[in-house]
PDB file of C-alpha atoms in Angstrom:
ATOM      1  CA  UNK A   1     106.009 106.818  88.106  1.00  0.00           C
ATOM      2  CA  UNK A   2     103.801 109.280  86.633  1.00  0.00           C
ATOM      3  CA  UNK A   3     104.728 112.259  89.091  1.00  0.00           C
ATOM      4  CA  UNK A   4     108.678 111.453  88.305  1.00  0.00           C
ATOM      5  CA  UNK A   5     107.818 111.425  84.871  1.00  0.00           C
ATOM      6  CA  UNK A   6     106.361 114.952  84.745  1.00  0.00           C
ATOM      7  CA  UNK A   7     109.261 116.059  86.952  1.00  0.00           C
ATOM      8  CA  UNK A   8     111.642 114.723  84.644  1.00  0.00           C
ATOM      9  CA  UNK A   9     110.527 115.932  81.654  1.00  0.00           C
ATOM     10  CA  UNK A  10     110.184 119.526  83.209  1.00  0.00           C
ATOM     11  CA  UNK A  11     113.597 119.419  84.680  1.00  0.00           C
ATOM     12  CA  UNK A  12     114.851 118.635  81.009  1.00  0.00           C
ATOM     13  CA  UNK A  13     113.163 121.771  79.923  1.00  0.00           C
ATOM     14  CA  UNK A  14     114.237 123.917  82.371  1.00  0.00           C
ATOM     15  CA  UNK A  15     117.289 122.821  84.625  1.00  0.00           C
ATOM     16  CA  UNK A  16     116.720 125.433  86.959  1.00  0.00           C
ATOM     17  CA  UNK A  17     113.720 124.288  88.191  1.00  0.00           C
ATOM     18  CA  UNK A  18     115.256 120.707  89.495  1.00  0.00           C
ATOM     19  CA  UNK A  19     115.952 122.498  92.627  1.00  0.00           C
ATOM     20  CA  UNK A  20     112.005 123.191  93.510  1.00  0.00           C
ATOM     21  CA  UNK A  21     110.955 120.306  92.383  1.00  0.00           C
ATOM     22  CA  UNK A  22     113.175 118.092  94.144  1.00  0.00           C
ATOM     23  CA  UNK A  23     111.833 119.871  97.380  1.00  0.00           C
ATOM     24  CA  UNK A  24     108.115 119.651  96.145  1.00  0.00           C
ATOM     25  CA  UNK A  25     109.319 115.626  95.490  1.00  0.00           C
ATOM     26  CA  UNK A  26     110.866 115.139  98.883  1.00  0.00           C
ATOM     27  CA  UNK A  27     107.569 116.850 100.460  1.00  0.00           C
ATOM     28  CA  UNK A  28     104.980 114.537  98.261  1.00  0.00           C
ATOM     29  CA  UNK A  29     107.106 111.439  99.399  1.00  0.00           C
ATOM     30  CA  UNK A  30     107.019 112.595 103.109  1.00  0.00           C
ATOM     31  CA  UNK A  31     103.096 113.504 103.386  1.00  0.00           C
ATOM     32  CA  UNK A  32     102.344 110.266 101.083  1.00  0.00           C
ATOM     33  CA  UNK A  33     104.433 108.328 104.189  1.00  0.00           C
ATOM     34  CA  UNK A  34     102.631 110.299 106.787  1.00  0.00           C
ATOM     35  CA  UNK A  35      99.296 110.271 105.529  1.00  0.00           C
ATOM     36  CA  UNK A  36      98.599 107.064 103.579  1.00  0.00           C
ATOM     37  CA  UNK A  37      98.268 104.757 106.488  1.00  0.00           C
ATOM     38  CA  UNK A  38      95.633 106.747 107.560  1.00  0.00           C
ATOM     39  CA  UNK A  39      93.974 107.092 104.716  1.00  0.00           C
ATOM     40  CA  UNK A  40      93.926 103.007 104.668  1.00  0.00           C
ATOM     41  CA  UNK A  41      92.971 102.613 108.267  1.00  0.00           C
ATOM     42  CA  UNK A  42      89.983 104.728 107.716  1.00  0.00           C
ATOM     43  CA  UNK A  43      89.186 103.180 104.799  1.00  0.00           C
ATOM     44  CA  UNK A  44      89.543  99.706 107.043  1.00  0.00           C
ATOM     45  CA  UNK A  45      87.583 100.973 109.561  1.00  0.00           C
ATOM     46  CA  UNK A  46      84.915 101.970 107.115  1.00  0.00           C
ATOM     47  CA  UNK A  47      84.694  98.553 105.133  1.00  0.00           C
ATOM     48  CA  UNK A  48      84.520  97.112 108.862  1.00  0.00           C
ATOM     49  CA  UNK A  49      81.409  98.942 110.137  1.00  0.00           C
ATOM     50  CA  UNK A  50      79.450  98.718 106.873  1.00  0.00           C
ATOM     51  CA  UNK A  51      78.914  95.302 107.278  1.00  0.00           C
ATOM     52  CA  UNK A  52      76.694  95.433 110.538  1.00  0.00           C
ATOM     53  CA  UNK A  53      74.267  97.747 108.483  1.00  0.00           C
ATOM     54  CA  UNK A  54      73.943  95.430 105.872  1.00  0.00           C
ATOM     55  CA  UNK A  55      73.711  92.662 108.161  1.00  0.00           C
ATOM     56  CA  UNK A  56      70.974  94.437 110.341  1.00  0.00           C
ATOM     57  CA  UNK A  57      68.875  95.643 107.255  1.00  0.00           C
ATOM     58  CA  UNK A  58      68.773  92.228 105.951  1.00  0.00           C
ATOM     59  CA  UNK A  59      67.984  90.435 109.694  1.00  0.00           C
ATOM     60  CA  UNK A  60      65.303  93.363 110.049  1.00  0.00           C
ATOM     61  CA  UNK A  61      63.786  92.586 106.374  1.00  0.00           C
ATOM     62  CA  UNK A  62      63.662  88.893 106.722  1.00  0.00           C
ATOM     63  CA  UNK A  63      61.914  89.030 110.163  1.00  0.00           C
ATOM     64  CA  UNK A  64      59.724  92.381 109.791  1.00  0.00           C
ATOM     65  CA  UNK A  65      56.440  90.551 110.357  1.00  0.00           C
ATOM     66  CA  UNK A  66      57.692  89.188 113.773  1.00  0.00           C
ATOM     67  CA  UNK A  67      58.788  92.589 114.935  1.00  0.00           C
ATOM     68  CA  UNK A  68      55.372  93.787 113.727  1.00  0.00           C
ATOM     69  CA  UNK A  69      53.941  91.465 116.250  1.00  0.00           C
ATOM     70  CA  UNK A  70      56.106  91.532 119.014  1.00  0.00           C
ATOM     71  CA  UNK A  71      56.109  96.068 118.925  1.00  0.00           C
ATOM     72  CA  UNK A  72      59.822  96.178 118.910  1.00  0.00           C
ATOM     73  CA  UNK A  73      60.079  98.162 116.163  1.00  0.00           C
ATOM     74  CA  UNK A  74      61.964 100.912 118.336  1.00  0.00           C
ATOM     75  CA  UNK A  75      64.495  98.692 119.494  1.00  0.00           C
ATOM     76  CA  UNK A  76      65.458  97.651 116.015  1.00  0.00           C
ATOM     77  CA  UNK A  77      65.545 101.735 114.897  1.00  0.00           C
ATOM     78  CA  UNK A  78      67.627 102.284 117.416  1.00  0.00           C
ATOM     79  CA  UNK A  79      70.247  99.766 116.861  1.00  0.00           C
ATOM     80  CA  UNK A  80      70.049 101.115 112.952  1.00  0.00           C
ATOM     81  CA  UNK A  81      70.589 104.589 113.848  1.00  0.00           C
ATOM     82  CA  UNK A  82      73.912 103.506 116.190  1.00  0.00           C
ATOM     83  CA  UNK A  83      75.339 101.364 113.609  1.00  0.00           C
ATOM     84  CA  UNK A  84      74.383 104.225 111.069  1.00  0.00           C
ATOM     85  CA  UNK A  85      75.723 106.972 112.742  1.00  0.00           C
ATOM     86  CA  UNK A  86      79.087 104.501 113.638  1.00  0.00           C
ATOM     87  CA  UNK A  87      79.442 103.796 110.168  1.00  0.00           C
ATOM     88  CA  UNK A  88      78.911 107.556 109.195  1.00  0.00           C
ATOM     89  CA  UNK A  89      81.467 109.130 111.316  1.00  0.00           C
ATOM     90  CA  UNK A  90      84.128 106.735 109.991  1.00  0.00           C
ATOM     91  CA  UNK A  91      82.881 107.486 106.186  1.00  0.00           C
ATOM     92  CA  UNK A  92      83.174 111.140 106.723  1.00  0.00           C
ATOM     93  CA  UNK A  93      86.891 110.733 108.524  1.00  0.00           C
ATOM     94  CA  UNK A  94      88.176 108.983 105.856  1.00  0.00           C
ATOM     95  CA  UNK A  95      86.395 111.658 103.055  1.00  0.00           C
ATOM     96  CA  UNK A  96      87.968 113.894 105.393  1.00  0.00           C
ATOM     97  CA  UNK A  97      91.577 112.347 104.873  1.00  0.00           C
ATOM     98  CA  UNK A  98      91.240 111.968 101.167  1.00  0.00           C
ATOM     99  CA  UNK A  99      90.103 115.463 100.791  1.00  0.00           C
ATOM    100  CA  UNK A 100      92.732 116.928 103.429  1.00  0.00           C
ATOM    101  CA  UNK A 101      95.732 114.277 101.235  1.00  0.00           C
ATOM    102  CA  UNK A 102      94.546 115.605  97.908  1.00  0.00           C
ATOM    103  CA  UNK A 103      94.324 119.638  98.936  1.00  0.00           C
ATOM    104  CA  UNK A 104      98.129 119.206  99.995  1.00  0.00           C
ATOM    105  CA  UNK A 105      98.925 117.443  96.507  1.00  0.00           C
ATOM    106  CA  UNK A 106      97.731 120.019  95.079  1.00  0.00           C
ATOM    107  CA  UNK A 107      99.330 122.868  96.563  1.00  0.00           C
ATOM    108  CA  UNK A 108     102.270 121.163  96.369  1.00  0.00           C
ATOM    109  CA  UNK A 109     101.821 120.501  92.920  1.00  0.00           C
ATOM    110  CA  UNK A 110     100.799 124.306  92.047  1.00  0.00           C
ATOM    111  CA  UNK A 111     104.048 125.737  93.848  1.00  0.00           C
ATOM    112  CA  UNK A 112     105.905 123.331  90.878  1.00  0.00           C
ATOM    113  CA  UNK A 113     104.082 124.710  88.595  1.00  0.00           C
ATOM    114  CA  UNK A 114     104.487 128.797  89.701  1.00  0.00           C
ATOM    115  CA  UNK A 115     108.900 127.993  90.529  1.00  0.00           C
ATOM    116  CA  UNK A 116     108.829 126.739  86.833  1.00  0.00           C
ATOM    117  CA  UNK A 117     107.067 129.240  84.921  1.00  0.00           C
ATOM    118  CA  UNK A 118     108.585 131.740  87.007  1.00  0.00           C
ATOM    119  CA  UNK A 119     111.977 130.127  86.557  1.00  0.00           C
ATOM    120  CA  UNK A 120     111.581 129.964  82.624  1.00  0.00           C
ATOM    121  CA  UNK A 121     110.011 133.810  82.589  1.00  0.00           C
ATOM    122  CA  UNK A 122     112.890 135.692  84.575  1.00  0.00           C
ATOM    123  CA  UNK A 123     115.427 133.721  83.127  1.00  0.00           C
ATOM    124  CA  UNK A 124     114.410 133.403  79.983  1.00  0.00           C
ATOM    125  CA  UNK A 125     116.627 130.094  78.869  1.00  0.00           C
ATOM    126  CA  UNK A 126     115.447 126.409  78.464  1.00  0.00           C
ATOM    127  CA  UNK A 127     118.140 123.344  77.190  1.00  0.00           C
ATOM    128  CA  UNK A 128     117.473 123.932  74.073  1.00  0.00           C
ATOM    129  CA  UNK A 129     118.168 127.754  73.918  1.00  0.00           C
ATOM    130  CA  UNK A 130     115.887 130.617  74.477  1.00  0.00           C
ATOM    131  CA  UNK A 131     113.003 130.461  75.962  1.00  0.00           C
ATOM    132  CA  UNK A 132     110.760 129.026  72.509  1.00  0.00           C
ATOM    133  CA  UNK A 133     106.654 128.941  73.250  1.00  0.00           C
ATOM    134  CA  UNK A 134     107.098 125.125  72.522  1.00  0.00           C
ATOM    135  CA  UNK A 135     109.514 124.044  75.282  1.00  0.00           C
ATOM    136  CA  UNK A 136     107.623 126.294  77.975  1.00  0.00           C
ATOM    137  CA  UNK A 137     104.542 125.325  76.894  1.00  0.00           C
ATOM    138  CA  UNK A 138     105.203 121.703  77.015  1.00  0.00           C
ATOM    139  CA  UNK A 139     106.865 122.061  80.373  1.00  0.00           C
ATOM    140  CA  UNK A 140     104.239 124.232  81.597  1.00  0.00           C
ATOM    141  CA  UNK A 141     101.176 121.826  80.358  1.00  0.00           C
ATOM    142  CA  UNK A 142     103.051 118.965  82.038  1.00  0.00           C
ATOM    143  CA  UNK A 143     103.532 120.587  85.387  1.00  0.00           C
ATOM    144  CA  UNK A 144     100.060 121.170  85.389  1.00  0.00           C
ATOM    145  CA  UNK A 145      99.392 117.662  84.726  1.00  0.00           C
ATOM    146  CA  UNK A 146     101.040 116.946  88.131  1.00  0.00           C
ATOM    147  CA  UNK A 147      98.240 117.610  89.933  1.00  0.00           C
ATOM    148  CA  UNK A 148      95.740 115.691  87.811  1.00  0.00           C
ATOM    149  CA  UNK A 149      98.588 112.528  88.499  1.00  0.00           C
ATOM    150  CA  UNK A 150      98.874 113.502  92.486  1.00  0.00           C
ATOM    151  CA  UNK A 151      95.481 112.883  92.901  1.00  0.00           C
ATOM    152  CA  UNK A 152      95.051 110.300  90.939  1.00  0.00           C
ATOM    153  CA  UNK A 153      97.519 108.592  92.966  1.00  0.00           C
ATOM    154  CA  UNK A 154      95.935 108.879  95.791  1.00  0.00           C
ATOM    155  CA  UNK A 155      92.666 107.721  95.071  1.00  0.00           C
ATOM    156  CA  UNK A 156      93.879 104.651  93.628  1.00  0.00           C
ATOM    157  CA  UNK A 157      96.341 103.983  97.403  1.00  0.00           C
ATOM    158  CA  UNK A 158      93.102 104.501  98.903  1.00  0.00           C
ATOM    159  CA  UNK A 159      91.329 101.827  97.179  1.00  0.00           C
TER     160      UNK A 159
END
């Protein structure tokens, strides 16, 4: 809602620039389809193994002192480390995704940004006449806003 918003408010601005930001739209929509599930597999697959570790620690913790005795201290490392290193490779895949998601959002977001200043710059005209340093401002500060709202976006999908 916010992203339309922004979109809608710079297309009122300048009309011109409803043609690159319906593609930059169409694009968001299609990589949001693409990449979100994903994004909410990994973050699955991440709430999944982090529950072993936690279940492991607290096993280890409550029976340390037979352990102790019995010298199996190495066995119990071990199993740590795999469910550590299991846990860590699906962490950094889905910081991966996020990351990978929120680099695209913002290029797309920037390539709004550069068609509508460069829109409102060679043609000099807005809806409400020429080009005043209010209307291109506001439409400028908004686009750039678009970014800030793409990645907000998806950071709160991913949740």
């Amino acid at each position: 809602a916010e992203i339309l918003g922004v979109l809608c408010l710079v297309v009122a601005v300048a009309p011109l620039a409803l043609i690159p930001s319906l593609i930059v739209l169409v694009c968001m929509v299609r990589m949001n389809q693409r990449l979100q599930p994903t994004i909410l597999e990994t973050k699955r697959l991440d709430s999944i193994l982090a529950s072993p570790v936690y279940t492991l620690f607290a096993d280890v913790s409550a029976g340390l002192p037979v352990i102790r005795t019995s010298g199996s201290q190495d066995l119990w490392t071990d199993r740590q480390l795999q469910l550590l290193d299991a846990y860590g490779r699906t962490t950094h895949m889905y910081y991966a995704c996020t990351r990978f998601f929120a680099l695209r959002l913002s290029g797309l977001s920037n390539a709004v940004l550069g068609s509508t200043a460069l829109l409102i710059v060679l043609l000099g005209e807005t809806n409400f006449g020429p080009a005043s340093a209010v209307s291109v401002g506001l439409a400028l500060v908004y686009t750039i806003q678009l970014s800030f709202c793409s990645r907000r976006s998806c950071s709160r999908q991913s949740r």
